[in-house]
Amino acid sequence: THDNTHDNTHDNTHDKTSDKTHGNGVLITLETPFPLTAADSSLHIPFVSDRPDDPSTIPLELESTGAGLPFSPVLVLTASYNNAAGAPRLHRQEVRLPAQLFVELIPPLKTAEFKLTLTTNRPPPPLHRLFEDLMVGAVPAINQAYNSGAVLSVRYLGGKADATILVSKNGGRYRVQCTVFEGLWYISQELIYRLQRYYEEAEASQVNDAGPFSVSFDENVPLNDFFAAVDAHFSARKALLDLQKEAIDRATQFRSIGKRLLLRFKDKNPTPLNQLDVLMDKTYSSIIDIARGIEAAQRVVQKEACRLAAATRLLQMVASHRFQLSAAEAEILAACIPAEIIDGREIGWEETTEVATTHLLRSALARNAKERAVQIQPLAPLKDTVRLKKHVSIIMERLAKGSSLIESDGGGGGG
């Protein structure tokens, strides 16, 4: 699972700073997408030439931890340096990582619990040509199984899930299947990305009568499966918070018992301890057990956050193709229902997303003046996710009716 990353389609591992570096060279810092890790999170380049024909190549060693499913295929590189005048400069570059860092080819699978269908306006190319890079590392027996070009199955590194792409005999339709809901996202977006590149190259010198390549999703948005990921994450957060509150209570009790014992020991006329020492030992043991429980609960929250992130990416992708959202609308939806899961102690993704969806429903998607006048409540811990799920459902319903996420000058766009 090691990969000396160099994306041939994006010459992004070449430093292209336009200012001549000075002094201490260039410091490159890496933001690796989950579940990958880098051998070095920062790299120092002593000297970078200012000649365009003499770029500096940076070898990067990345490895999959197999700890979960990916929710981003992008590595972010940030270069910081001082130019010849001594002024600080900062450049940020995104690199799309190869699929081999996330999945491996396995023998074809025909069934899985979670499915979606993507429709395109082009005849499908053979899948073994579309995913030729995955074929290179596979054993000959697996390669032979894919001669038909109509099916392709992969396993996420770490064995967390299996996913399959099936090409429909009707042409232009792809059935994507996975053993877990959130696992549909990565393989679906990878398929779309490769199809877009394939037809861009194939039709570079000609115009297709079918128009530009496009992808559509004609099924219902899988809200129930998405909401299951939301509820699992919210429950994990609540369980962690309950343990943290219990730890505070036990710590308060421990300090109180300690003070009482100290007073007994300082008393010139000692009185019986009345089992205070035993109670103190039990309280201490309870604190240790709770601390271990908190560590375990934190791991569960992290796991469910990753699951929710991938599920949210899938929701964004499906909604974009289902309702044919413009790039600007897709960006608004992604900002309103974000795939970046940020959780505080009491305020987390669910609370901030509920406020964001409320704002969207009272602005661009408002149907009338009454809805636009609804006051947004300040951020506060949620008791449940009922209202949040209702808001997401309403947003999808109004998009299905043709509403726009871009607010018009004349008022709401709800239908």
Short mmCIF file of C-alpha atoms in Angstrom, two decimals:
data_model
loop_
_atom_site.label_atom_id
_atom_site.label_comp_id
_atom_site.label_asym_id
_atom_site.label_seq_id
_atom_site.Cartn_x
_atom_site.Cartn_y
_atom_site.Cartn_z
CA THR A 1 0.00 0.00 0.00
CA HIS A 2 2.99 2.27 -0.33
CA ASP A 3 2.85 4.74 -3.19
CA ASN A 4 5.48 7.17 -4.39
CA THR A 5 2.82 9.57 -5.58
CA HIS A 6 3.05 11.41 -8.84
CA ASP A 7 -0.18 12.32 -10.62
CA ASN A 8 0.60 12.29 -14.34
CA THR A 9 -2.54 14.22 -15.22
CA HIS A 10 -1.68 17.05 -12.83
CA ASP A 11 1.98 18.01 -12.67
CA ASN A 12 1.33 18.99 -9.09
CA THR A 13 4.35 17.49 -7.41
CA HIS A 14 6.50 20.00 -9.27
CA ASP A 15 7.03 23.24 -7.40
CA LYS A 16 5.89 26.04 -9.69
CA THR A 17 6.53 29.08 -7.51
CA SER A 18 6.94 32.13 -9.71
CA ASP A 19 9.09 34.00 -7.21
CA LYS A 20 12.70 33.00 -6.79
CA THR A 21 13.19 31.41 -3.37
CA HIS A 22 15.61 32.96 -0.97
CA GLY A 23 17.21 32.07 2.31
CA ASN A 24 15.87 28.89 3.86
CA GLY A 25 14.36 27.32 0.74
CA VAL A 26 10.82 25.95 0.62
CA LEU A 27 8.86 24.12 3.30
CA ILE A 28 6.20 21.76 1.94
CA THR A 29 3.48 20.61 4.34
CA LEU A 30 1.07 17.79 3.53
CA GLU A 31 -2.59 17.34 4.43
CA THR A 32 -3.30 13.69 3.72
CA PRO A 33 -6.88 12.51 3.24
CA PHE A 34 -8.21 9.83 5.59
CA PRO A 35 -7.30 6.97 5.86
CA LEU A 36 -3.85 7.74 4.45
CA THR A 37 -0.72 8.75 6.31
CA ALA A 38 2.50 10.25 5.01
CA ALA A 39 5.98 9.08 5.93
CA ASP A 40 6.80 12.78 6.42
CA SER A 41 4.12 15.41 7.03
CA SER A 42 6.53 18.16 5.99
CA LEU A 43 9.40 18.32 3.51
CA HIS A 44 12.17 20.89 3.20
CA ILE A 45 13.66 21.79 -0.18
CA PRO A 46 16.90 23.74 0.28
CA PHE A 47 16.76 25.33 -3.18
CA VAL A 48 14.18 25.72 -5.94
CA SER A 49 15.20 27.07 -9.32
CA ASP A 50 13.19 29.91 -10.85
CA ARG A 51 13.61 28.39 -14.32
CA PRO A 52 10.38 26.84 -15.72
CA ASP A 53 12.39 24.10 -17.48
CA ASP A 54 14.08 23.05 -14.23
CA PRO A 55 11.32 22.05 -11.77
CA SER A 56 12.00 20.36 -8.46
CA THR A 57 10.46 16.89 -8.17
CA ILE A 58 9.30 15.83 -4.71
CA PRO A 59 8.87 12.09 -4.01
CA LEU A 60 6.06 11.46 -1.55
CA GLU A 61 5.52 8.19 0.30
CA LEU A 62 1.92 7.59 1.36
CA GLU A 63 0.39 4.57 3.05
CA SER A 64 -3.16 3.49 3.79
CA THR A 65 -3.92 2.76 7.44
CA GLY A 66 -7.02 0.78 6.43
CA ALA A 67 -8.82 2.43 9.34
CA GLY A 68 -11.91 3.35 7.34
CA LEU A 69 -13.35 4.43 4.01
CA PRO A 70 -12.08 7.52 2.16
CA PHE A 71 -14.14 10.68 1.92
CA SER A 72 -11.66 12.66 -0.18
CA PRO A 73 -9.18 11.58 -2.89
CA VAL A 74 -7.24 14.83 -2.65
CA LEU A 75 -3.83 15.51 -1.10
CA VAL A 76 -3.25 19.18 -0.20
CA LEU A 77 0.29 20.54 -0.51
CA THR A 78 1.21 23.92 0.97
CA ALA A 79 4.52 25.56 0.07
CA SER A 80 5.84 28.38 2.25
CA TYR A 81 8.99 30.36 1.53
CA ASN A 82 10.50 33.84 1.31
CA ASN A 83 11.11 35.42 -2.08
CA ALA A 84 14.26 37.30 -3.09
CA ALA A 85 12.94 40.44 -1.41
CA GLY A 86 12.45 38.54 1.84
CA ALA A 87 8.65 38.68 1.64
CA PRO A 88 6.83 35.52 2.78
CA ARG A 89 4.92 33.59 0.15
CA LEU A 90 2.40 30.76 0.41
CA HIS A 91 1.14 28.47 -2.35
CA ARG A 92 -1.53 25.79 -2.00
CA GLN A 93 -1.91 22.92 -4.45
CA GLU A 94 -4.34 20.00 -4.57
CA VAL A 95 -3.28 16.63 -6.01
CA ARG A 96 -5.75 13.91 -6.91
CA LEU A 97 -4.33 10.65 -5.59
CA PRO A 98 -4.27 7.33 -7.48
CA ALA A 99 -6.99 4.79 -6.75
CA GLN A 100 -4.43 2.17 -5.70
CA LEU A 101 -4.03 4.03 -2.41
CA PHE A 102 -7.68 3.38 -1.56
CA VAL A 103 -8.83 0.19 -3.29
CA GLU A 104 -7.54 -3.05 -4.79
CA LEU A 105 -9.00 -5.23 -7.52
CA ILE A 106 -10.79 -8.43 -6.47
CA PRO A 107 -12.69 -11.15 -8.40
CA PRO A 108 -16.04 -9.91 -9.74
CA LEU A 109 -18.98 -9.69 -7.33
CA LYS A 110 -22.55 -9.48 -8.58
CA THR A 111 -24.58 -8.60 -5.47
CA ALA A 112 -24.40 -6.07 -2.65
CA GLU A 113 -26.91 -4.47 -0.30
CA PHE A 114 -26.57 -0.83 -1.37
CA LYS A 115 -26.99 0.23 -5.00
CA LEU A 116 -27.35 3.27 -7.22
CA THR A 117 -27.58 3.75 -10.99
CA LEU A 118 -25.78 6.45 -12.97
CA THR A 119 -26.91 7.25 -16.51
CA THR A 120 -24.69 8.90 -19.12
CA ASN A 121 -25.24 10.11 -22.67
CA ARG A 122 -22.39 8.06 -24.11
CA PRO A 123 -21.83 4.36 -24.91
CA PRO A 124 -19.73 2.82 -22.14
CA PRO A 125 -16.05 2.04 -22.66
CA PRO A 126 -14.76 -1.32 -21.35
CA LEU A 127 -14.18 -1.01 -17.62
CA HIS A 128 -10.80 -2.72 -17.81
CA ARG A 129 -9.65 0.13 -20.06
CA LEU A 130 -11.19 2.77 -17.84
CA PHE A 131 -9.48 1.32 -14.74
CA GLU A 132 -6.33 0.09 -16.45
CA ASP A 133 -4.13 1.27 -13.57
CA LEU A 134 -5.90 -1.11 -11.17
CA MET A 135 -5.43 -3.99 -13.60
CA VAL A 136 -1.65 -3.55 -13.63
CA GLY A 137 -1.15 -4.75 -10.07
CA ALA A 138 -3.72 -7.56 -10.17
CA VAL A 139 -2.86 -11.25 -10.51
CA PRO A 140 -3.42 -12.77 -14.00
CA ALA A 141 -6.45 -14.81 -12.87
CA ILE A 142 -8.27 -11.66 -11.78
CA ASN A 143 -7.32 -9.83 -14.96
CA GLN A 144 -8.77 -12.65 -17.08
CA ALA A 145 -12.06 -12.40 -15.21
CA TYR A 146 -12.47 -8.86 -16.52
CA ASN A 147 -12.09 -9.53 -20.23
CA SER A 148 -15.77 -8.71 -20.82
CA GLY A 149 -15.27 -5.13 -19.60
CA ALA A 150 -18.80 -5.12 -18.15
CA VAL A 151 -17.99 -5.53 -14.44
CA LEU A 152 -15.33 -4.37 -12.00
CA SER A 153 -15.08 -5.13 -8.27
CA VAL A 154 -12.75 -3.59 -5.71
CA ARG A 155 -12.07 -3.95 -2.01
CA TYR A 156 -11.25 -0.93 0.11
CA LEU A 157 -7.83 -1.33 1.69
CA GLY A 158 -8.29 -2.65 5.19
CA GLY A 159 -11.20 -4.82 4.07
CA LYS A 160 -13.86 -2.38 5.27
CA ALA A 161 -16.12 -2.87 2.23
CA ASP A 162 -16.40 -4.29 -1.30
CA ALA A 163 -17.74 -2.27 -4.22
CA THR A 164 -18.75 -3.23 -7.76
CA ILE A 165 -19.47 -1.39 -11.01
CA LEU A 166 -21.78 -3.14 -13.50
CA VAL A 167 -22.34 -1.84 -17.02
CA SER A 168 -25.92 -2.11 -18.27
CA LYS A 169 -26.61 -3.87 -21.55
CA ASN A 170 -28.77 -0.89 -22.51
CA GLY A 171 -25.62 1.21 -22.77
CA GLY A 172 -24.63 4.34 -20.94
CA ARG A 173 -25.90 3.10 -17.58
CA TYR A 174 -23.76 1.98 -14.65
CA ARG A 175 -24.95 0.16 -11.55
CA VAL A 176 -22.68 0.88 -8.57
CA GLN A 177 -23.00 -1.48 -5.61
CA CYS A 178 -21.35 -1.68 -2.21
CA THR A 179 -21.62 -3.67 0.99
CA VAL A 180 -21.94 -0.39 2.96
CA PHE A 181 -23.82 2.77 2.01
CA GLU A 182 -20.96 5.21 2.50
CA GLY A 183 -18.71 3.04 0.33
CA LEU A 184 -20.76 3.99 -2.74
CA TRP A 185 -19.29 7.49 -2.82
CA TYR A 186 -15.61 6.92 -3.62
CA ILE A 187 -16.10 4.36 -6.37
CA SER A 188 -18.96 6.40 -7.93
CA GLN A 189 -17.02 9.65 -8.05
CA GLU A 190 -13.97 7.80 -9.37
CA LEU A 191 -16.10 6.31 -12.15
CA ILE A 192 -17.52 9.73 -13.08
CA TYR A 193 -14.08 11.34 -12.98
CA ARG A 194 -12.58 8.69 -15.26
CA LEU A 195 -15.50 8.82 -17.69
CA GLN A 196 -15.15 12.60 -17.96
CA ARG A 197 -11.43 12.30 -18.70
CA TYR A 198 -12.00 9.43 -21.14
CA TYR A 199 -14.49 11.36 -23.28
CA GLU A 200 -12.53 14.60 -23.08
CA GLU A 201 -9.56 12.81 -24.63
CA ALA A 202 -11.63 10.75 -27.09
CA GLU A 203 -13.60 13.75 -28.35
CA ALA A 204 -10.88 16.39 -28.18
CA SER A 205 -10.93 16.94 -31.95
CA GLN A 206 -14.60 16.31 -32.71
CA VAL A 207 -18.06 17.41 -31.61
CA ASN A 208 -20.46 14.73 -30.42
CA ASP A 209 -24.06 14.98 -31.63
CA ALA A 210 -25.25 14.02 -28.13
CA GLY A 211 -23.76 17.22 -26.73
CA PRO A 212 -21.28 17.50 -23.87
CA PHE A 213 -20.77 14.42 -21.72
CA SER A 214 -23.25 14.38 -18.85
CA VAL A 215 -24.24 12.18 -15.92
CA SER A 216 -27.72 11.91 -14.44
CA PHE A 217 -29.23 10.11 -11.47
CA ASP A 218 -32.88 9.19 -11.97
CA GLU A 219 -33.65 7.40 -8.70
CA ASN A 220 -34.84 8.88 -5.42
CA VAL A 221 -32.18 10.47 -3.25
CA PRO A 222 -31.30 7.77 -0.63
CA LEU A 223 -32.23 9.87 2.39
CA ASN A 224 -33.02 6.99 4.76
CA ASP A 225 -29.53 5.55 4.41
CA PHE A 226 -28.01 9.01 4.81
CA PHE A 227 -30.11 9.65 7.92
CA ALA A 228 -28.90 6.35 9.39
CA ALA A 229 -25.34 7.71 9.19
CA VAL A 230 -26.47 10.99 10.77
CA ASP A 231 -28.18 9.19 13.66
CA ALA A 232 -25.20 6.90 14.26
CA HIS A 233 -22.87 9.89 14.47
CA PHE A 234 -25.23 11.84 16.73
CA SER A 235 -25.69 8.84 19.05
CA ALA A 236 -21.92 8.38 19.27
CA ARG A 237 -21.48 12.05 20.16
CA LYS A 238 -24.20 11.84 22.80
CA ALA A 239 -22.66 8.70 24.34
CA LEU A 240 -19.28 10.45 24.56
CA LEU A 241 -20.81 13.56 26.12
CA ASP A 242 -22.66 11.47 28.72
CA LEU A 243 -19.40 9.77 29.69
CA GLN A 244 -17.61 13.11 29.92
CA LYS A 245 -20.32 14.46 32.23
CA GLU A 246 -20.14 11.32 34.33
CA ALA A 247 -16.36 11.74 34.57
CA ILE A 248 -16.85 15.29 35.89
CA ASP A 249 -19.35 14.05 38.49
CA ARG A 250 -17.01 11.28 39.64
CA ALA A 251 -14.06 13.68 39.81
CA THR A 252 -16.13 16.06 41.96
CA GLN A 253 -17.11 13.17 44.21
CA PHE A 254 -13.48 12.04 44.45
CA ARG A 255 -12.32 15.51 45.51
CA SER A 256 -15.10 15.75 48.08
CA ILE A 257 -14.19 12.39 49.63
CA GLY A 258 -10.52 13.39 49.63
CA LYS A 259 -11.28 16.58 51.54
CA ARG A 260 -13.34 14.69 54.11
CA LEU A 261 -10.58 12.12 54.61
CA LEU A 262 -7.99 14.87 54.98
CA LEU A 263 -10.07 16.50 57.69
CA ARG A 264 -10.33 13.16 59.52
CA PHE A 265 -6.55 12.72 59.42
CA LYS A 266 -5.97 16.26 60.69
CA ASP A 267 -8.48 15.88 63.53
CA LYS A 268 -6.78 15.72 66.94
CA ASN A 269 -9.55 13.39 68.07
CA PRO A 270 -9.76 10.87 65.20
CA THR A 271 -13.17 9.46 64.36
CA PRO A 272 -13.99 6.31 62.37
CA LEU A 273 -13.57 6.64 58.60
CA ASN A 274 -17.02 5.12 58.04
CA GLN A 275 -15.83 3.36 54.85
CA LEU A 276 -14.71 6.67 53.28
CA ASP A 277 -11.41 5.06 52.25
CA VAL A 278 -13.27 2.21 50.55
CA LEU A 279 -15.57 4.69 48.82
CA MET A 280 -12.56 6.67 47.64
CA ASP A 281 -10.95 3.55 46.15
CA LYS A 282 -14.17 2.63 44.35
CA THR A 283 -14.60 6.16 43.05
CA TYR A 284 -11.02 6.18 41.75
CA SER A 285 -11.57 2.83 40.01
CA SER A 286 -14.78 4.21 38.53
CA ILE A 287 -12.90 7.25 37.17
CA ILE A 288 -10.33 4.98 35.51
CA ASP A 289 -13.09 2.86 33.93
CA ILE A 290 -14.88 5.97 32.68
CA ALA A 291 -11.63 7.35 31.23
CA ARG A 292 -11.16 4.11 29.28
CA GLY A 293 -14.77 4.34 28.17
CA ILE A 294 -14.18 7.90 26.96
CA GLU A 295 -11.20 6.79 24.88
CA ALA A 296 -13.30 4.04 23.30
CA ALA A 297 -16.20 6.46 22.73
CA GLN A 298 -13.87 8.96 21.05
CA ARG A 299 -12.79 6.26 18.61
CA VAL A 300 -16.44 5.48 17.85
CA VAL A 301 -17.16 9.18 17.24
CA GLN A 302 -14.20 9.39 14.87
CA LYS A 303 -15.34 6.27 13.03
CA GLU A 304 -18.91 7.54 12.67
CA ALA A 305 -17.66 10.98 11.62
CA CYS A 306 -15.72 9.38 8.77
CA ARG A 307 -18.76 7.34 7.83
CA LEU A 308 -20.95 10.47 7.87
CA ALA A 309 -18.41 12.41 5.80
CA ALA A 310 -18.48 9.80 3.02
CA ALA A 311 -22.29 9.54 3.23
CA THR A 312 -22.56 13.33 2.95
CA ARG A 313 -20.26 13.37 -0.08
CA LEU A 314 -22.55 10.78 -1.64
CA LEU A 315 -25.65 12.87 -0.87
CA GLN A 316 -24.04 15.93 -2.45
CA MET A 317 -23.02 13.97 -5.56
CA VAL A 318 -26.39 12.27 -6.01
CA ALA A 319 -28.35 15.51 -5.47
CA SER A 320 -26.12 17.36 -7.93
CA HIS A 321 -26.80 14.81 -10.70
CA ARG A 322 -30.43 14.17 -9.73
CA PHE A 323 -31.40 17.85 -9.90
CA GLN A 324 -28.73 18.90 -12.44
CA LEU A 325 -27.36 21.57 -10.12
CA SER A 326 -25.04 24.21 -11.49
CA ALA A 327 -21.52 24.44 -10.08
CA ALA A 328 -22.60 27.41 -7.95
CA GLU A 329 -25.63 25.53 -6.61
CA ALA A 330 -23.56 22.44 -5.84
CA GLU A 331 -21.16 24.65 -3.89
CA ILE A 332 -24.04 26.13 -1.87
CA LEU A 333 -25.43 22.68 -1.07
CA ALA A 334 -21.97 21.49 0.02
CA ALA A 335 -21.63 24.52 2.30
CA CYS A 336 -25.09 23.98 3.78
CA ILE A 337 -24.71 20.22 4.32
CA PRO A 338 -20.93 19.94 4.64
CA ALA A 339 -18.84 16.81 4.39
CA GLU A 340 -16.28 18.33 6.75
CA ILE A 341 -17.38 16.91 10.11
CA ILE A 342 -16.30 19.28 12.88
CA ASP A 343 -17.44 18.36 16.38
CA GLY A 344 -17.01 20.35 19.56
CA ARG A 345 -17.86 19.11 23.03
CA GLU A 346 -21.55 20.09 22.84
CA ILE A 347 -21.87 21.80 19.44
CA GLY A 348 -21.08 19.65 16.44
CA TRP A 349 -21.99 18.88 12.85
CA GLU A 350 -25.67 18.31 13.55
CA GLU A 351 -26.15 21.66 15.30
CA THR A 352 -24.31 23.75 12.70
CA THR A 353 -25.96 21.91 9.80
CA GLU A 354 -29.43 22.44 11.26
CA VAL A 355 -28.79 26.18 11.47
CA ALA A 356 -27.44 26.20 7.90
CA THR A 357 -30.43 24.29 6.51
CA THR A 358 -32.81 26.61 8.39
CA HIS A 359 -31.11 29.60 6.77
CA LEU A 360 -31.38 28.02 3.31
CA LEU A 361 -35.09 27.30 3.78
CA ARG A 362 -35.79 30.88 4.85
CA SER A 363 -33.76 32.44 2.03
CA ALA A 364 -33.26 30.87 -1.41
CA LEU A 365 -35.76 28.03 -0.87
CA ALA A 366 -38.42 30.05 0.96
CA ARG A 367 -41.86 29.78 -0.66
CA ASN A 368 -43.34 32.95 0.79
CA ALA A 369 -42.74 35.94 3.05
CA LYS A 370 -43.86 34.00 6.12
CA GLU A 371 -41.10 31.43 5.66
CA ARG A 372 -38.56 34.17 5.03
CA ALA A 373 -39.51 35.78 8.35
CA VAL A 374 -38.68 32.68 10.41
CA GLN A 375 -36.07 33.54 13.02
CA ILE A 376 -32.96 31.38 13.18
CA GLN A 377 -32.32 30.15 16.69
CA PRO A 378 -28.81 30.50 18.13
CA LEU A 379 -26.56 27.46 18.22
CA ALA A 380 -27.51 25.14 21.06
CA PRO A 381 -27.05 21.42 21.74
CA LEU A 382 -29.71 19.28 20.04
CA LYS A 383 -31.82 16.72 21.85
CA ASP A 384 -32.40 14.74 18.64
CA THR A 385 -32.00 14.93 14.87
CA VAL A 386 -35.70 15.06 13.92
CA ARG A 387 -35.70 18.71 12.87
CA LEU A 388 -32.41 18.40 10.98
CA LYS A 389 -33.64 15.40 8.97
CA LYS A 390 -36.91 17.22 8.23
CA HIS A 391 -34.99 20.20 6.87
CA VAL A 392 -32.80 18.04 4.62
CA SER A 393 -35.91 16.26 3.31
CA ILE A 394 -37.63 19.58 2.54
CA ILE A 395 -34.54 20.85 0.71
CA MET A 396 -34.54 17.75 -1.51
CA GLU A 397 -38.29 18.05 -2.13
CA ARG A 398 -38.00 21.66 -3.25
CA LEU A 399 -35.04 20.93 -5.47
CA ALA A 400 -37.11 18.15 -7.06
CA LYS A 401 -39.81 20.73 -7.81
CA GLY A 402 -37.33 22.93 -9.65
CA SER A 403 -36.34 25.41 -6.95
CA SER A 404 -32.94 27.06 -7.20
CA LEU A 405 -30.37 27.29 -4.43
CA ILE A 406 -29.33 30.71 -5.72
CA GLU A 407 -31.48 33.42 -4.21
CA SER A 408 -33.12 35.66 -6.80
CA ASP A 409 -33.55 39.40 -6.37
CA GLY A 410 -37.29 39.01 -6.34
CA GLY A 411 -37.48 36.75 -3.30
CA GLY A 412 -37.46 33.06 -2.48
CA GLY A 413 -37.06 30.36 -5.05
CA GLY A 414 -39.18 27.72 -3.36
CA GLY A 415 -41.93 26.07 -5.30
#
